[in-house]
């Protein structure tokens, strides 16, 4: 962040630090809650998790709104939930939308349909939307507040913003090792998709959009897995998983870089779309 005065650097760094603090508080509550089996019933555990995530996301938005009221944000909080999404942005999101829908192809090889776990599945889906609200509110909205206002004027600065945000998002999932997740898989995956969501957010100025992208990305395969049974050794299943991997690890990061490079042209087109 060269050529910035101390005040500008502080306005970029402060939201990042605040986002990190909210995440640390979240894990300081979440990890002991799971580790010590505070809620033996899985449904109760999911509900407690939802409450914690909604509280964390709300805290992030309250802080973000404070920046908005002081004129230290590019957009007001209301605008971040109402800004029109341009046609170009929707086109860029096609691979992400395909990635969201791909799990439904497993229905063609499904051998079992069950509603046995429908209550737990319903709570789990609500949890995924709470996750989208929390993680995007904190790690996109709050964390990127200063970066978007002061650090997107050139290709290098946009790349820096997207890479830093993606890295932050990926490393922010490393503590999930406490919940049995493999960080060698989850961290790179979330870093790549986090870069894309950061670029889309930077382009659209619409926080609600990335919240919903996040929620649906995390929900669709859980819906399919929760309602249907199918063989995971067959060609179709393997092709779906391979396709999702290519989208997440290759296509989405590449699109994020393209947005950084052609941002001005895309943004001008977006502005024209909003005027028509």
GROMACS .gro file of C-alpha atoms in nm:
model
  276
    1UNK     CA    1   0.000   0.000   0.000
    2UNK     CA    2   0.260   0.248  -0.113
    3UNK     CA    3   0.186   0.618  -0.165
    4UNK     CA    4  -0.085   0.622   0.103
    5UNK     CA    5  -0.072   0.852   0.401
    6UNK     CA    6  -0.097   0.713   0.754
    7UNK     CA    7  -0.466   0.797   0.787
    8UNK     CA    8  -0.557   0.609   0.469
    9UNK     CA    9  -0.350   0.306   0.571
   10UNK     CA   10  -0.528   0.307   0.907
   11UNK     CA   11  -0.869   0.317   0.733
   12UNK     CA   12  -0.767   0.015   0.527
   13UNK     CA   13  -0.618  -0.184   0.813
   14UNK     CA   14  -0.870  -0.112   1.087
   15UNK     CA   15  -1.166  -0.299   0.928
   16UNK     CA   16  -0.935  -0.595   0.856
   17UNK     CA   17  -0.832  -0.610   1.222
   18UNK     CA   18  -1.193  -0.577   1.335
   19UNK     CA   19  -1.298  -0.859   1.102
   20UNK     CA   20  -1.018  -1.078   1.243
   21UNK     CA   21  -1.130  -1.003   1.599
   22UNK     CA   22  -1.490  -1.104   1.522
   23UNK     CA   23  -1.365  -1.429   1.370
   24UNK     CA   24  -1.145  -1.502   1.672
   25UNK     CA   25  -1.438  -1.443   1.906
   26UNK     CA   26  -1.652  -1.672   1.689
   27UNK     CA   27  -1.402  -1.958   1.712
   28UNK     CA   28  -1.340  -1.890   2.081
   29UNK     CA   29  -1.709  -1.970   2.136
   30UNK     CA   30  -1.765  -2.229   1.864
   31UNK     CA   31  -1.468  -2.462   1.922
   32UNK     CA   32  -1.525  -2.516   2.297
   33UNK     CA   33  -1.899  -2.552   2.235
   34UNK     CA   34  -1.837  -2.840   1.994
   35UNK     CA   35  -1.532  -2.986   2.170
   36UNK     CA   36  -1.704  -3.013   2.509
   37UNK     CA   37  -2.029  -3.135   2.353
   38UNK     CA   38  -2.231  -2.859   2.516
   39UNK     CA   39  -2.531  -2.953   2.301
   40UNK     CA   40  -2.543  -3.333   2.254
   41UNK     CA   41  -2.850  -3.303   2.032
   42UNK     CA   42  -2.733  -3.218   1.681
   43UNK     CA   43  -3.036  -3.003   1.602
   44UNK     CA   44  -2.979  -2.792   1.913
   45UNK     CA   45  -2.611  -2.761   1.820
   46UNK     CA   46  -2.701  -2.634   1.473
   47UNK     CA   47  -2.947  -2.382   1.619
   48UNK     CA   48  -2.681  -2.254   1.862
   49UNK     CA   49  -2.439  -2.226   1.570
   50UNK     CA   50  -2.697  -2.027   1.372
   51UNK     CA   51  -2.739  -1.782   1.661
   52UNK     CA   52  -2.363  -1.732   1.694
   53UNK     CA   53  -2.320  -1.675   1.320
   54UNK     CA   54  -2.609  -1.431   1.298
   55UNK     CA   55  -2.465  -1.243   1.596
   56UNK     CA   56  -2.120  -1.229   1.433
   57UNK     CA   57  -2.261  -1.113   1.100
   58UNK     CA   58  -2.476  -0.852   1.269
   59UNK     CA   59  -2.175  -0.721   1.461
   60UNK     CA   60  -1.984  -0.689   1.133
   61UNK     CA   61  -2.268  -0.498   0.968
   62UNK     CA   62  -2.308  -0.265   1.266
   63UNK     CA   63  -1.939  -0.174   1.246
   64UNK     CA   64  -1.967  -0.141   0.868
   65UNK     CA   65  -2.265   0.091   0.908
   66UNK     CA   66  -2.054   0.307   1.138
   67UNK     CA   67  -1.796   0.349   0.861
   68UNK     CA   68  -2.078   0.439   0.623
   69UNK     CA   69  -2.217   0.708   0.854
   70UNK     CA   70  -1.869   0.861   0.889
   71UNK     CA   71  -1.826   0.870   0.512
   72UNK     CA   72  -1.549   0.609   0.524
   73UNK     CA   73  -1.723   0.360   0.294
   74UNK     CA   74  -1.773   0.359  -0.080
   75UNK     CA   75  -2.142   0.267  -0.038
   76UNK     CA   76  -2.398   0.298   0.238
   77UNK     CA   77  -2.515  -0.020   0.408
   78UNK     CA   78  -2.852   0.013   0.235
   79UNK     CA   79  -2.684   0.042  -0.106
   80UNK     CA   80  -2.483  -0.275  -0.038
   81UNK     CA   81  -2.813  -0.464  -0.020
   82UNK     CA   82  -2.996  -0.286  -0.302
   83UNK     CA   83  -2.740  -0.199  -0.574
   84UNK     CA   84  -2.853  -0.329  -0.913
   85UNK     CA   85  -2.655  -0.622  -1.053
   86UNK     CA   86  -2.550  -0.564  -1.413
   87UNK     CA   87  -2.593  -0.811  -1.696
   88UNK     CA   88  -2.215  -0.840  -1.731
   89UNK     CA   89  -2.187  -0.942  -1.367
   90UNK     CA   90  -2.450  -1.213  -1.416
   91UNK     CA   91  -2.256  -1.345  -1.717
   92UNK     CA   92  -1.936  -1.360  -1.513
   93UNK     CA   93  -2.121  -1.558  -1.247
   94UNK     CA   94  -2.236  -1.834  -1.486
   95UNK     CA   95  -1.957  -2.078  -1.379
   96UNK     CA   96  -2.045  -2.015  -1.015
   97UNK     CA   97  -2.414  -2.078  -1.088
   98UNK     CA   98  -2.322  -2.401  -1.270
   99UNK     CA   99  -2.114  -2.502  -0.969
  100UNK     CA  100  -2.417  -2.446  -0.745
  101UNK     CA  101  -2.645  -2.655  -0.968
  102UNK     CA  102  -2.407  -2.941  -1.051
  103UNK     CA  103  -2.491  -3.153  -0.741
  104UNK     CA  104  -2.848  -3.192  -0.867
  105UNK     CA  105  -2.715  -3.406  -1.154
  106UNK     CA  106  -2.660  -3.678  -0.894
  107UNK     CA  107  -3.038  -3.723  -0.889
  108UNK     CA  108  -3.000  -3.920  -1.213
  109UNK     CA  109  -2.809  -4.190  -1.026
  110UNK     CA  110  -3.003  -4.171  -0.701
  111UNK     CA  111  -3.123  -4.505  -0.564
  112UNK     CA  112  -3.278  -4.386  -0.239
  113UNK     CA  113  -3.501  -4.097  -0.139
  114UNK     CA  114  -3.561  -4.031   0.229
  115UNK     CA  115  -3.715  -3.762   0.445
  116UNK     CA  116  -3.594  -3.926   0.765
  117UNK     CA  117  -3.358  -3.640   0.841
  118UNK     CA  118  -3.571  -3.360   0.698
  119UNK     CA  119  -3.583  -3.161   1.023
  120UNK     CA  120  -3.206  -3.175   1.070
  121UNK     CA  121  -3.153  -3.098   0.701
  122UNK     CA  122  -3.385  -2.796   0.720
  123UNK     CA  123  -3.196  -2.658   1.019
  124UNK     CA  124  -2.867  -2.728   0.842
  125UNK     CA  125  -2.977  -2.528   0.536
  126UNK     CA  126  -3.074  -2.236   0.758
  127UNK     CA  127  -2.726  -2.269   0.909
  128UNK     CA  128  -2.571  -2.235   0.564
  129UNK     CA  129  -2.760  -1.912   0.503
  130UNK     CA  130  -2.647  -1.791   0.845
  131UNK     CA  131  -2.293  -1.881   0.739
  132UNK     CA  132  -2.329  -1.676   0.419
  133UNK     CA  133  -2.461  -1.384   0.621
  134UNK     CA  134  -2.183  -1.407   0.880
  135UNK     CA  135  -1.881  -1.482   0.662
  136UNK     CA  136  -1.968  -1.241   0.383
  137UNK     CA  137  -2.077  -0.967   0.621
  138UNK     CA  138  -1.746  -0.992   0.808
  139UNK     CA  139  -1.494  -1.118   0.551
  140UNK     CA  140  -1.628  -0.933   0.249
  141UNK     CA  141  -1.830  -0.638   0.377
  142UNK     CA  142  -1.628  -0.532   0.681
  143UNK     CA  143  -1.284  -0.654   0.586
  144UNK     CA  144  -1.295  -0.508   0.235
  145UNK     CA  145  -1.443  -0.174   0.341
  146UNK     CA  146  -1.118   0.023   0.332
  147UNK     CA  147  -0.969  -0.184   0.051
  148UNK     CA  148  -1.261  -0.113  -0.182
  149UNK     CA  149  -1.265   0.256  -0.098
  150UNK     CA  150  -0.891   0.316  -0.133
  151UNK     CA  151  -0.724   0.024  -0.310
  152UNK     CA  152  -0.893  -0.058  -0.643
  153UNK     CA  153  -0.771   0.227  -0.863
  154UNK     CA  154  -0.518   0.016  -1.059
  155UNK     CA  155  -0.490  -0.346  -1.174
  156UNK     CA  156  -0.212  -0.416  -0.922
  157UNK     CA  157  -0.415  -0.272  -0.636
  158UNK     CA  158  -0.724  -0.468  -0.736
  159UNK     CA  159  -0.521  -0.788  -0.759
  160UNK     CA  160  -0.375  -0.714  -0.414
  161UNK     CA  161  -0.723  -0.657  -0.271
  162UNK     CA  162  -0.863  -0.977  -0.420
  163UNK     CA  163  -0.560  -1.191  -0.327
  164UNK     CA  164  -0.544  -1.062   0.030
  165UNK     CA  165  -0.916  -1.113   0.078
  166UNK     CA  166  -0.900  -1.464  -0.068
  167UNK     CA  167  -0.602  -1.556   0.149
  168UNK     CA  168  -0.775  -1.415   0.457
  169UNK     CA  169  -1.089  -1.614   0.372
  170UNK     CA  170  -0.894  -1.935   0.318
  171UNK     CA  171  -0.687  -1.908   0.636
  172UNK     CA  172  -1.003  -1.813   0.823
  173UNK     CA  173  -1.121  -2.171   0.765
  174UNK     CA  174  -0.803  -2.332   0.902
  175UNK     CA  175  -0.946  -2.358   1.257
  176UNK     CA  176  -1.212  -2.590   1.115
  177UNK     CA  177  -0.955  -2.864   1.170
  178UNK     CA  178  -1.108  -2.869   1.519
  179UNK     CA  179  -1.433  -2.987   1.356
  180UNK     CA  180  -1.267  -3.266   1.156
  181UNK     CA  181  -1.209  -3.071   0.833
  182UNK     CA  182  -0.888  -3.121   0.636
  183UNK     CA  183  -0.721  -2.776   0.611
  184UNK     CA  184  -0.504  -2.894   0.320
  185UNK     CA  185  -0.825  -2.924   0.120
  186UNK     CA  186  -1.051  -2.660   0.270
  187UNK     CA  187  -0.803  -2.371   0.291
  188UNK     CA  188  -0.698  -2.374  -0.080
  189UNK     CA  189  -1.057  -2.434  -0.192
  190UNK     CA  190  -1.202  -2.148   0.013
  191UNK     CA  191  -0.912  -1.922  -0.086
  192UNK     CA  192  -0.987  -1.972  -0.457
  193UNK     CA  193  -1.360  -1.923  -0.426
  194UNK     CA  194  -1.302  -1.634  -0.183
  195UNK     CA  195  -1.098  -1.455  -0.449
  196UNK     CA  196  -1.389  -1.483  -0.689
  197UNK     CA  197  -1.649  -1.364  -0.439
  198UNK     CA  198  -1.422  -1.072  -0.349
  199UNK     CA  199  -1.390  -0.975  -0.715
  200UNK     CA  200  -1.766  -1.004  -0.773
  201UNK     CA  201  -1.831  -0.794  -0.463
  202UNK     CA  202  -1.576  -0.536  -0.576
  203UNK     CA  203  -1.748  -0.519  -0.916
  204UNK     CA  204  -2.112  -0.526  -0.805
  205UNK     CA  205  -2.098  -0.331  -0.476
  206UNK     CA  206  -2.371  -0.571  -0.367
  207UNK     CA  207  -2.309  -0.754  -0.040
  208UNK     CA  208  -2.640  -0.940  -0.054
  209UNK     CA  209  -2.532  -1.099  -0.382
  210UNK     CA  210  -2.221  -1.263  -0.237
  211UNK     CA  211  -2.411  -1.364   0.078
  212UNK     CA  212  -2.659  -1.556  -0.139
  213UNK     CA  213  -2.387  -1.701  -0.363
  214UNK     CA  214  -2.213  -1.830  -0.052
  215UNK     CA  215  -2.531  -1.972   0.099
  216UNK     CA  216  -2.645  -2.154  -0.215
  217UNK     CA  217  -2.295  -2.286  -0.287
  218UNK     CA  218  -2.289  -2.444   0.060
  219UNK     CA  219  -2.650  -2.566   0.046
  220UNK     CA  220  -2.721  -2.750  -0.277
  221UNK     CA  221  -2.491  -3.050  -0.232
  222UNK     CA  222  -2.612  -3.083   0.129
  223UNK     CA  223  -2.972  -3.090   0.008
  224UNK     CA  224  -2.894  -3.365  -0.243
  225UNK     CA  225  -2.686  -3.564   0.006
  226UNK     CA  226  -2.952  -3.524   0.276
  227UNK     CA  227  -3.246  -3.641   0.066
  228UNK     CA  228  -3.095  -3.893  -0.173
  229UNK     CA  229  -2.859  -4.188  -0.170
  230UNK     CA  230  -2.638  -4.272  -0.466
  231UNK     CA  231  -2.321  -4.457  -0.553
  232UNK     CA  232  -2.010  -4.243  -0.533
  233UNK     CA  233  -1.787  -4.464  -0.743
  234UNK     CA  234  -1.971  -4.420  -1.073
  235UNK     CA  235  -1.869  -4.207  -1.370
  236UNK     CA  236  -2.135  -3.936  -1.331
  237UNK     CA  237  -2.055  -3.870  -0.965
  238UNK     CA  238  -1.682  -3.854  -1.035
  239UNK     CA  239  -1.741  -3.628  -1.336
  240UNK     CA  240  -1.951  -3.390  -1.122
  241UNK     CA  241  -1.687  -3.374  -0.849
  242UNK     CA  242  -1.411  -3.321  -1.106
  243UNK     CA  243  -1.610  -3.044  -1.275
  244UNK     CA  244  -1.672  -2.870  -0.944
  245UNK     CA  245  -1.302  -2.894  -0.863
  246UNK     CA  246  -1.203  -2.739  -1.197
  247UNK     CA  247  -1.453  -2.457  -1.147
  248UNK     CA  248  -1.340  -2.382  -0.791
  249UNK     CA  249  -0.963  -2.421  -0.833
  250UNK     CA  250  -0.915  -2.292  -1.189
  251UNK     CA  251  -1.208  -2.107  -1.346
  252UNK     CA  252  -1.320  -1.891  -1.053
  253UNK     CA  253  -0.969  -1.763  -0.962
  254UNK     CA  254  -0.904  -1.696  -1.331
  255UNK     CA  255  -1.228  -1.497  -1.354
  256UNK     CA  256  -1.131  -1.303  -1.042
  257UNK     CA  257  -0.806  -1.202  -1.210
  258UNK     CA  258  -0.995  -1.108  -1.529
  259UNK     CA  259  -1.228  -0.884  -1.328
  260UNK     CA  260  -0.924  -0.711  -1.179
  261UNK     CA  261  -0.772  -0.656  -1.523
  262UNK     CA  262  -1.086  -0.539  -1.706
  263UNK     CA  263  -1.254  -0.383  -1.403
  264UNK     CA  264  -1.287  -0.032  -1.549
  265UNK     CA  265  -1.455  -0.157  -1.866
  266UNK     CA  266  -1.687  -0.389  -1.673
  267UNK     CA  267  -1.768  -0.118  -1.422
  268UNK     CA  268  -1.849   0.134  -1.694
  269UNK     CA  269  -2.082  -0.119  -1.853
  270UNK     CA  270  -2.240  -0.181  -1.514
  271UNK     CA  271  -2.296   0.192  -1.469
  272UNK     CA  272  -2.459   0.213  -1.811
  273UNK     CA  273  -2.687  -0.080  -1.724
  274UNK     CA  274  -2.799   0.098  -1.406
  275UNK     CA  275  -2.891   0.407  -1.606
  276UNK     CA  276  -3.102   0.221  -1.861
   0.00000   0.00000   0.00000
